[in-house]
Short mmCIF file of N, CA, C and O in Angstrom, two decimals:
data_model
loop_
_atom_site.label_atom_id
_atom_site.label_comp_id
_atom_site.label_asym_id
_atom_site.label_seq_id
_atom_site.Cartn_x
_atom_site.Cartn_y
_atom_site.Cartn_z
N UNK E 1 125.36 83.78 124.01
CA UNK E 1 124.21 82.89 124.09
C UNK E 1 124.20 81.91 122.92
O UNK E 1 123.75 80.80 123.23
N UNK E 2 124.53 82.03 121.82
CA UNK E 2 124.21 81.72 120.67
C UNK E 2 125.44 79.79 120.65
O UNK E 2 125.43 78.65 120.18
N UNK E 3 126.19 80.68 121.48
CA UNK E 3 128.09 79.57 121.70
C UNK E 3 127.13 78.70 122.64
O UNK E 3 127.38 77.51 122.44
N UNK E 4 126.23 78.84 123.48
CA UNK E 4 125.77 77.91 124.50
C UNK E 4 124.88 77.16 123.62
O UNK E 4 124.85 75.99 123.99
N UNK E 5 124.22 77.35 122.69
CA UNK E 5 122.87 76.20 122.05
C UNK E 5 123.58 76.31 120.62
O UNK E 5 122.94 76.87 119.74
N UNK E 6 124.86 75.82 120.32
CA UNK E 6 125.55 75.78 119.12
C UNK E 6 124.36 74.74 118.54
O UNK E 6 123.39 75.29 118.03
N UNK E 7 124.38 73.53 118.58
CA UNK E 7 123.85 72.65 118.09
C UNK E 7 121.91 72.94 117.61
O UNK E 7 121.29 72.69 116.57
N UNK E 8 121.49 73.57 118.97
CA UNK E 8 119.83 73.93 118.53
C UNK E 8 120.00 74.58 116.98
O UNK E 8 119.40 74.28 115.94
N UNK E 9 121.19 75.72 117.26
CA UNK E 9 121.21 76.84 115.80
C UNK E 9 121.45 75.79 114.38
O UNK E 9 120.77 75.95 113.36
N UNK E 10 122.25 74.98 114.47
CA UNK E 10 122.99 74.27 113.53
C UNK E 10 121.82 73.12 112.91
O UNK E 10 121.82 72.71 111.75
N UNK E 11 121.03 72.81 113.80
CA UNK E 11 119.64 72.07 113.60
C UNK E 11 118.56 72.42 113.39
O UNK E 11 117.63 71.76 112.92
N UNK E 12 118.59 74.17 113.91
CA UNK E 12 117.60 74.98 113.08
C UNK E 12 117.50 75.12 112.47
O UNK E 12 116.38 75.06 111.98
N UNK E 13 118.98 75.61 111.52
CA UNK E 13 119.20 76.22 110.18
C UNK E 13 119.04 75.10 109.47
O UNK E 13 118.51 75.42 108.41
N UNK E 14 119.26 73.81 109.53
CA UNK E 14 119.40 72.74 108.64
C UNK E 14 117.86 71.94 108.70
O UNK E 14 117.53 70.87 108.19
N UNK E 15 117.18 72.77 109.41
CA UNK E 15 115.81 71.83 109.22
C UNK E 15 114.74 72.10 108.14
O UNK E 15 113.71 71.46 107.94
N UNK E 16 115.30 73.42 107.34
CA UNK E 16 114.53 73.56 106.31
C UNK E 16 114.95 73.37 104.93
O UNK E 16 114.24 73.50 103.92
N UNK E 17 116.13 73.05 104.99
CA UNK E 17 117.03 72.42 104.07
C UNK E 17 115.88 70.69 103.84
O UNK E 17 115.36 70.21 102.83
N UNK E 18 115.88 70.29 105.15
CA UNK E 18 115.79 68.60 105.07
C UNK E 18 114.16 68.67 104.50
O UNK E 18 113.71 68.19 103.46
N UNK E 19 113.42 69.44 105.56
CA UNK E 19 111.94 69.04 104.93
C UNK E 19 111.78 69.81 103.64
O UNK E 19 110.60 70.04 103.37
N UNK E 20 112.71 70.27 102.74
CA UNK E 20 112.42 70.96 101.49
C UNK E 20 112.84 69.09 101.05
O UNK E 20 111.89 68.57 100.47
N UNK E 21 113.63 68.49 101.18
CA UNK E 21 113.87 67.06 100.75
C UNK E 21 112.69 66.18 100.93
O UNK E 21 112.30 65.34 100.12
N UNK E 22 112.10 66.51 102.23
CA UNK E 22 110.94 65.39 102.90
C UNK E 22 109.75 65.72 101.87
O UNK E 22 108.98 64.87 101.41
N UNK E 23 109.72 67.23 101.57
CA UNK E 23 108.05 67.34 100.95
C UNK E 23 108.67 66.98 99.60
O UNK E 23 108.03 66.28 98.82
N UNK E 24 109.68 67.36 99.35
CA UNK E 24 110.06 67.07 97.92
C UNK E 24 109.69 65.68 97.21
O UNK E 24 109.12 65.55 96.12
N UNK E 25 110.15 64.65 98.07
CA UNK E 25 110.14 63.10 98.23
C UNK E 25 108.58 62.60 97.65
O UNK E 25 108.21 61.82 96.78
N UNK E 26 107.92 63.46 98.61
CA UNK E 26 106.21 62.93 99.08
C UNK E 26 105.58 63.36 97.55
O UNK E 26 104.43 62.98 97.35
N UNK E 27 106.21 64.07 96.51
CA UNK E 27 105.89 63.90 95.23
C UNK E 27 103.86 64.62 95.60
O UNK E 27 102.97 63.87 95.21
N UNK E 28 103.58 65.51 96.06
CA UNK E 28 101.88 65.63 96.57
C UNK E 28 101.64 64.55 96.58
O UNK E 28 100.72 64.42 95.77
N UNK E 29 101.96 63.28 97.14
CA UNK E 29 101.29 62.34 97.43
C UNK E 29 101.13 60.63 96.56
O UNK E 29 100.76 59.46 96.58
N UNK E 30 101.91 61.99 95.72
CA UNK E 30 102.49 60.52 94.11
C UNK E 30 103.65 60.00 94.04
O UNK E 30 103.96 59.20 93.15
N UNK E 31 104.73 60.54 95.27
CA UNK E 31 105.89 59.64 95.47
C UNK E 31 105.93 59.06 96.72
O UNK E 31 104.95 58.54 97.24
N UNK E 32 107.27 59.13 97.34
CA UNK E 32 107.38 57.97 98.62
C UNK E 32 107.70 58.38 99.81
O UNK E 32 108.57 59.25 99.75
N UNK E 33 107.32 58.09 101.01
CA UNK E 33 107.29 58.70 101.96
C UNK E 33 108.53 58.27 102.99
O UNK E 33 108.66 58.72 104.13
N UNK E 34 109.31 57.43 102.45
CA UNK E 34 110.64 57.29 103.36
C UNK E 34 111.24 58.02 103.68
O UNK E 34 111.62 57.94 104.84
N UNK E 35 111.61 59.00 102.98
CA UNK E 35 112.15 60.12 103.54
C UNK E 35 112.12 60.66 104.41
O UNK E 35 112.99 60.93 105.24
N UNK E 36 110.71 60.97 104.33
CA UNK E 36 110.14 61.60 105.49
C UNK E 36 110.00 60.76 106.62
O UNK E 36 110.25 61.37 107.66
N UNK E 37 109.68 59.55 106.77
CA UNK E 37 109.60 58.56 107.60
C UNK E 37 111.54 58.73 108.39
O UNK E 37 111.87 58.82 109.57
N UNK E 38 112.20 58.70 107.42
CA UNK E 38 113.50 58.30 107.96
C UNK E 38 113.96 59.93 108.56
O UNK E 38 114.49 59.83 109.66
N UNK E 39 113.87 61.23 108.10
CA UNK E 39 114.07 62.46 108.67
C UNK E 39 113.52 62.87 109.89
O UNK E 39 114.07 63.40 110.85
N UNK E 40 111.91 62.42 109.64
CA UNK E 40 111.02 63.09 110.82
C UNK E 40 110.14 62.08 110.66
O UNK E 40 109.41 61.90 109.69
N UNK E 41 110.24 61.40 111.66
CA UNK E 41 109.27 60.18 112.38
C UNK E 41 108.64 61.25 112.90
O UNK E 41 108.06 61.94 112.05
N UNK E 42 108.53 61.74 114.40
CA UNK E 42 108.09 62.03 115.12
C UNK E 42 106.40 62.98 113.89
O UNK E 42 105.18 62.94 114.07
N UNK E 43 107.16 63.62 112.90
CA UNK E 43 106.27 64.46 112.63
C UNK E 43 104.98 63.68 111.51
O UNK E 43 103.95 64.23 111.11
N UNK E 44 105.48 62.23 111.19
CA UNK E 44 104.84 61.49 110.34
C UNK E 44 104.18 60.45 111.15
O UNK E 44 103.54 59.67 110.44
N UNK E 45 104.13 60.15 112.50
CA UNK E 45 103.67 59.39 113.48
C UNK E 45 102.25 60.16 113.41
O UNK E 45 101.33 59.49 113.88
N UNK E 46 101.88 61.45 112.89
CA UNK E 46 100.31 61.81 112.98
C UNK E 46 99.17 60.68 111.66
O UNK E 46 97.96 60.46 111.64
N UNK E 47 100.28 60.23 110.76
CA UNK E 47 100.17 59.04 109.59
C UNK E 47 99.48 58.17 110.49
O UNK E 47 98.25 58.21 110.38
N UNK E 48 99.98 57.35 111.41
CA UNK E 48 99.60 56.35 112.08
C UNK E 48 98.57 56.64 112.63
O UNK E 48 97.65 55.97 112.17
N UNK E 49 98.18 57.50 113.60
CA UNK E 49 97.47 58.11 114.55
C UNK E 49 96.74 58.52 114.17
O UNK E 49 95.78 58.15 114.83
N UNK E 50 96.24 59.57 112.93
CA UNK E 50 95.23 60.03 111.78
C UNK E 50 94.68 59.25 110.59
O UNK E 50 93.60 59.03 110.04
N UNK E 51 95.55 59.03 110.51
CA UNK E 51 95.62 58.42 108.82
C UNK E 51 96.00 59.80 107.76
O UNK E 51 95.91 60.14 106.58
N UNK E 52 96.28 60.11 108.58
CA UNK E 52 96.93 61.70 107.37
C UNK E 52 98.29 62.70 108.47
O UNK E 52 98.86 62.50 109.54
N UNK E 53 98.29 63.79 107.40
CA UNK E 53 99.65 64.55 107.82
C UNK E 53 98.93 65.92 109.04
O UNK E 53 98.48 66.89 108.43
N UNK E 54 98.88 65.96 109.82
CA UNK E 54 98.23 67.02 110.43
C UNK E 54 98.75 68.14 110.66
O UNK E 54 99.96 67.98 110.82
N UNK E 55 98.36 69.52 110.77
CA UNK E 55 99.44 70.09 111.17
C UNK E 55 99.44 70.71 112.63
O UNK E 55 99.90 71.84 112.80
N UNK E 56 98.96 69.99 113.65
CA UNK E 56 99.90 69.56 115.09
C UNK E 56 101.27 69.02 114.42
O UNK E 56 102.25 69.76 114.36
N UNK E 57 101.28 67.69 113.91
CA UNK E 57 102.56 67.00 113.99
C UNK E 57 102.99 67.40 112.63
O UNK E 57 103.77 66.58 112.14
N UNK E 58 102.70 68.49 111.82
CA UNK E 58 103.78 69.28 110.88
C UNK E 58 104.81 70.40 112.00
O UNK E 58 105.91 70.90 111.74
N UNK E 59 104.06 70.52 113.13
CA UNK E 59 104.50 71.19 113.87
C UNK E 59 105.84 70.82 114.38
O UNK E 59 106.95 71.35 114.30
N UNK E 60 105.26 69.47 115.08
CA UNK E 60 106.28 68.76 115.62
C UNK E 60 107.37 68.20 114.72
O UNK E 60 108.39 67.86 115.32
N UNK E 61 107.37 68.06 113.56
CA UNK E 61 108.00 67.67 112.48
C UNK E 61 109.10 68.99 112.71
O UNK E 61 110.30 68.97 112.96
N UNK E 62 108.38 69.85 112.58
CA UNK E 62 109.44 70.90 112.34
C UNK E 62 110.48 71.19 113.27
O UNK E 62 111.66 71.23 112.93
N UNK E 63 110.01 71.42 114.62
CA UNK E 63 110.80 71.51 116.30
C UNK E 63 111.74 70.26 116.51
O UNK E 63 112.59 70.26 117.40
N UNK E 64 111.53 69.13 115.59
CA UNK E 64 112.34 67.58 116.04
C UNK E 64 113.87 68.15 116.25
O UNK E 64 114.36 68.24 117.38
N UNK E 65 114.49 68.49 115.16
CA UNK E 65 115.48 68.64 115.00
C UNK E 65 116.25 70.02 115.85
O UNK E 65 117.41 70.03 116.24
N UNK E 66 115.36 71.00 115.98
CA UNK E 66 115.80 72.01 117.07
C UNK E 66 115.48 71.11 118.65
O UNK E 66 116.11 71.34 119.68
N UNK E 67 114.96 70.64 118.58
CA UNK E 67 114.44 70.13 119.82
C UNK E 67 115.72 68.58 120.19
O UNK E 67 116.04 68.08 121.27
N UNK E 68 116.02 68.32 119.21
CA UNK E 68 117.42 67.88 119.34
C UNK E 68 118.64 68.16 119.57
O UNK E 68 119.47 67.54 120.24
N UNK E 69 118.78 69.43 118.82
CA UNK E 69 120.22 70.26 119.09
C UNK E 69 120.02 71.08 120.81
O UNK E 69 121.01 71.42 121.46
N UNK E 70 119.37 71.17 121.03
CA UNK E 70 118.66 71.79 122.48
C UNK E 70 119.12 70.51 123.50
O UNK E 70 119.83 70.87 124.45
N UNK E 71 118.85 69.26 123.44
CA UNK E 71 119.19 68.10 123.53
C UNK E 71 120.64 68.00 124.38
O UNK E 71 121.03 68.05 125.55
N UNK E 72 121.31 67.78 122.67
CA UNK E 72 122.42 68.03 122.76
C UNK E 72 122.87 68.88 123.57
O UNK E 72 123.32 68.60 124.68
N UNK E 73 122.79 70.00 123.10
CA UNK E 73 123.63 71.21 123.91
C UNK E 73 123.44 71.40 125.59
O UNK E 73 124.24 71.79 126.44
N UNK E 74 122.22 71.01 125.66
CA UNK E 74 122.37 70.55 127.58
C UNK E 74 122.99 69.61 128.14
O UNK E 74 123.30 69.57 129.33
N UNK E 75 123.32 68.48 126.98
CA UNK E 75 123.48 67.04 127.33
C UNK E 75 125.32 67.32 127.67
O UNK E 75 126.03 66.78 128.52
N UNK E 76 125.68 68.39 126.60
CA UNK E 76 127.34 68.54 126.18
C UNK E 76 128.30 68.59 127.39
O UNK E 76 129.51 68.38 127.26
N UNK E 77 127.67 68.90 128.67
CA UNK E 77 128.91 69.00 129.74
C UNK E 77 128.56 68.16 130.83
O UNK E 77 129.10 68.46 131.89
N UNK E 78 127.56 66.89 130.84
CA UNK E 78 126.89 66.21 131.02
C UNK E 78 128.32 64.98 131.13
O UNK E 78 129.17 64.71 130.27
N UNK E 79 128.13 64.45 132.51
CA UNK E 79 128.67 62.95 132.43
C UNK E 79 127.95 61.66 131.78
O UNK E 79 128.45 60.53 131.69
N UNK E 80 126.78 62.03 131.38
CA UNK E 80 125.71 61.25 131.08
C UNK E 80 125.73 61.59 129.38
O UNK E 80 124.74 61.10 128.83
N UNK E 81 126.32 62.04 128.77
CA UNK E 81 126.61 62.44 127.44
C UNK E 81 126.29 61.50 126.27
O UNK E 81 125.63 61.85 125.29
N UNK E 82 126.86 60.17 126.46
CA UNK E 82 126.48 58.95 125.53
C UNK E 82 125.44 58.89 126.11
O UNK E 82 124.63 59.46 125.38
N UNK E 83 124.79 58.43 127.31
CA UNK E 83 123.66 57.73 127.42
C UNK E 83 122.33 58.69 126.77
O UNK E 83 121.38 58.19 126.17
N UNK E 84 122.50 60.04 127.01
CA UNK E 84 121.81 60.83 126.28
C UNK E 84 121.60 60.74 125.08
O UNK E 84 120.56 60.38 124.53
N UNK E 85 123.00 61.22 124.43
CA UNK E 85 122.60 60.80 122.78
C UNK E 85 122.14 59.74 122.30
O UNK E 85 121.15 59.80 121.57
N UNK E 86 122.75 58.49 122.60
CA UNK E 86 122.05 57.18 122.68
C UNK E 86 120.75 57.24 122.99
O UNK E 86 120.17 56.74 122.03
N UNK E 87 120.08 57.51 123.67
CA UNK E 87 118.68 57.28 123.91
C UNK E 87 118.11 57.77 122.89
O UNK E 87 117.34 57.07 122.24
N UNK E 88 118.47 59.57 122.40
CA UNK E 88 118.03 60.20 121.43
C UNK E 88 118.15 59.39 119.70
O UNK E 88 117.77 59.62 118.55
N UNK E 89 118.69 58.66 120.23
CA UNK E 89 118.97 58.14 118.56
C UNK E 89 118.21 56.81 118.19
O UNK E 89 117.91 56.43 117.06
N UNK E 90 117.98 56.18 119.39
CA UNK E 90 117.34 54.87 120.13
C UNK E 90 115.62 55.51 120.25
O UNK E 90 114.71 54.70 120.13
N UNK E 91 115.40 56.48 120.41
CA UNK E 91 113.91 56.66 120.45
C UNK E 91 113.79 57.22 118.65
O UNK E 91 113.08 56.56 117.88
N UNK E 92 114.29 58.04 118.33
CA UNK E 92 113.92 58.31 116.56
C UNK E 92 114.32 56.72 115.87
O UNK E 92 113.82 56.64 114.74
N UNK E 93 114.99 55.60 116.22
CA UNK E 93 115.39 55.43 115.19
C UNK E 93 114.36 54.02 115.79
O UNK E 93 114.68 53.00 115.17
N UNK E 94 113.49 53.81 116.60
CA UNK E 94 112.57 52.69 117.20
C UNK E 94 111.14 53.54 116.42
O UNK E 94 110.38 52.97 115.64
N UNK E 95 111.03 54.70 116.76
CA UNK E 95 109.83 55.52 115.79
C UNK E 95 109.88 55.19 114.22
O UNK E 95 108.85 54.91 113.60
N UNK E 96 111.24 55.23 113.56
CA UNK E 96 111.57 55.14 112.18
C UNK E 96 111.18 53.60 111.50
O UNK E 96 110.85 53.30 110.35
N UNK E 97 111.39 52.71 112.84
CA UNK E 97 110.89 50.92 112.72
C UNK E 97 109.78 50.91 112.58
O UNK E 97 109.14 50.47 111.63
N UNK E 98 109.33 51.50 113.77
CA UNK E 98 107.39 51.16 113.79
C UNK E 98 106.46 51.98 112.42
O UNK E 98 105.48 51.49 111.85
N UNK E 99 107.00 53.09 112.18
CA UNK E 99 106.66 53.80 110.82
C UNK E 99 106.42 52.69 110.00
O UNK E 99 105.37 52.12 109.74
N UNK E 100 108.32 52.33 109.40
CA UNK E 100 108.62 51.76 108.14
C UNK E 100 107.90 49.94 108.02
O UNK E 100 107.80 49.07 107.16
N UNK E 101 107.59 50.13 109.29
CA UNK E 101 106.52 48.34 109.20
C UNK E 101 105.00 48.66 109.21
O UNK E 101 104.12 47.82 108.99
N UNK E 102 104.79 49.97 109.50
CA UNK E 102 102.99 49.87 108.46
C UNK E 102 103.12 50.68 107.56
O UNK E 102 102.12 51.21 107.07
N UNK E 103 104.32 50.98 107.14
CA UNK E 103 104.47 52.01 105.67
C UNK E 103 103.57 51.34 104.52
O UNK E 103 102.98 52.08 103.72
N UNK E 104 103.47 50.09 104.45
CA UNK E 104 102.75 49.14 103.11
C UNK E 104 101.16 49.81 103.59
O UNK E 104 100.32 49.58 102.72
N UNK E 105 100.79 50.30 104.36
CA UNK E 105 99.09 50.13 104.99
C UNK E 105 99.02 51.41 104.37
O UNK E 105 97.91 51.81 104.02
N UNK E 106 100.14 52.22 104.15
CA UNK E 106 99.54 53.95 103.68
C UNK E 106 99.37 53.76 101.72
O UNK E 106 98.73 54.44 100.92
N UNK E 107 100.31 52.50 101.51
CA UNK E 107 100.22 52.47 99.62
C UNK E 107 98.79 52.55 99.20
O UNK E 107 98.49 52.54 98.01
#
C-alpha cells in the first residue's frame, strides 16, 4: 500500500519540515510572510478571506501537500499525467499571485 501513494508519504513527511520554515519566517508576526505565501497559499488564502490565520485553513495548510502527493500518485499511470501536474502547479502557483499582490494590504 504504502509503494501505491509513494508521493502522499514523501509529502507527508516533508510537510512538517516546510511549515517549521513557514512559522519560522512569520517571526509571531514581526517577520515576513512570503514564505508562507510561496509554500502554502491555499492555507494563507484564510489572510484574504479573514484578515487573519484561521485554523480551518491551518488545516488546509497542512493537507496541501499530502493532498498533492495523493494527486500525484493517482495521476502516475494516467495518460493525462502532464496535464494533471500542470494544472496542480497552475492553480498553487495563480493562488501564490493573487496572495503576493495584496501582500502590501497585510504590512
Amino acid at each position: 500500500m504504502a509503494s501505491q501513494y509513494k508521493w502522499t508519504v514523501k509529502l507527508l513527511l516533508l510537510t512538517p519540515l516546510l511549515l517549521f520554515v513557514a512559522v519560522l519566517s512569520m517571526g509571531a508576526g514581526h517577520g515576513t510572510y512570503i514564505p508562507s505565501i510561496l509554500l502554502f497559499p491555499f492555507g494563507m488564502l484564510g489572510v484574504l478571506l479573514e484578515d487573519r490565520i484561521s485554523v480551518p485553513f491551518i488545516i488546509i495548510g497542512i493537507l496541501q501537500f499530502p493532498v498533492y502527493g495523493y494527486i500525484i500518485d493517482k495521476a502516475l499511470h494516467s495518460r493525462r499525467l502532464l496535464i494533471i501536474l500542470l494544472s496542480v502547479l497552475a492553480a498553487h502557483a495563480a493562488l501564490v499571485l493573487m496572495l503576493l499582490k495584496h501582500y502590501r494590504d497585510w504590512e
